[in-house]
């Protein structure tokens, strides 16, 4: 049986974010670790299972609560 993984774009689509946001989250360390890597070095491609995306969406910290926009007291 073949396992199908989501690319960065597929992750973004399932999570309801843009691919650019997903790439930003990867750079910032806010995305879950990939379930699979293909290739080596800087050209390696990352892949996530749909279940990983769903879990991340349900449990990510601060979802919808941007504290950086609130005025400081």
Coordinates of C-alpha atoms in Angstrom, one line a residue:
X1 CA 0.0 0.0 0.0
X2 CA 1.3 3.4 -0.9
X3 CA 1.4 6.1 1.7
X4 CA 0.5 9.6 0.5
X5 CA 2.1 12.6 2.1
X6 CA 1.1 16.2 1.8
X7 CA 3.6 18.7 0.5
X8 CA 4.0 22.2 2.0
X9 CA 1.3 23.4 -0.3
X10 CA -0.9 20.5 0.6
X11 CA -0.3 21.1 4.3
X12 CA -1.2 24.7 3.8
X13 CA -4.4 23.9 1.9
X14 CA -5.6 21.5 4.6
X15 CA -4.7 23.9 7.4
X16 CA -6.4 26.8 5.7
X17 CA -3.2 28.9 5.5
X18 CA -1.2 30.1 2.5
X19 CA 1.9 28.2 1.3
X20 CA 4.0 31.3 2.2
X21 CA 2.7 31.2 5.7
X22 CA 3.5 27.5 6.0
X23 CA 7.1 28.1 4.8
X24 CA 7.3 31.0 7.3
X25 CA 6.1 28.6 10.1
X26 CA 8.8 26.0 9.0
X27 CA 11.5 28.7 9.2
X28 CA 10.3 29.8 12.6
X29 CA 10.0 26.2 13.9
X30 CA 6.2 26.4 14.4
X31 CA 5.3 23.5 12.1
X32 CA 5.3 19.9 13.2
X33 CA 8.2 17.8 12.2
X34 CA 7.6 16.1 8.8
X35 CA 6.5 12.5 8.7
X36 CA 8.7 11.8 5.7
X37 CA 11.7 13.3 3.9
X38 CA 12.7 12.5 0.3
X39 CA 16.1 13.4 -1.1
X40 CA 19.0 14.7 0.8
X41 CA 20.5 18.0 2.0
X42 CA 18.9 21.3 1.1
X43 CA 16.9 19.8 -1.8
X44 CA 15.1 17.3 0.5
X45 CA 11.3 17.5 0.3
X46 CA 9.2 17.3 3.4
X47 CA 5.9 15.4 3.7
X48 CA 3.1 15.3 6.3
X49 CA 0.3 12.8 6.9
X50 CA -3.2 14.4 6.8
X51 CA -3.6 13.2 10.4
X52 CA -0.5 15.2 11.4
X53 CA -2.0 18.4 10.0
X54 CA -5.3 17.7 11.7
X55 CA -3.6 17.2 15.1
X56 CA -1.5 20.3 14.7
X57 CA -4.6 22.4 13.8
X58 CA -6.4 21.1 16.9
X59 CA -3.5 21.6 19.3
X60 CA -1.4 24.4 18.1
X61 CA -0.6 27.1 20.6
X62 CA -2.2 30.5 20.3
X63 CA -4.5 29.7 17.4
X64 CA -6.5 32.8 16.7
X65 CA -5.0 34.7 19.7
X66 CA -2.5 37.2 18.5
X67 CA -1.1 38.8 21.6
X68 CA 1.4 40.9 19.7
X69 CA -1.3 43.2 18.4
X70 CA -2.6 44.1 21.9
X71 CA -1.6 47.4 23.4
X72 CA 0.9 47.1 26.2
X73 CA -0.3 48.2 29.6

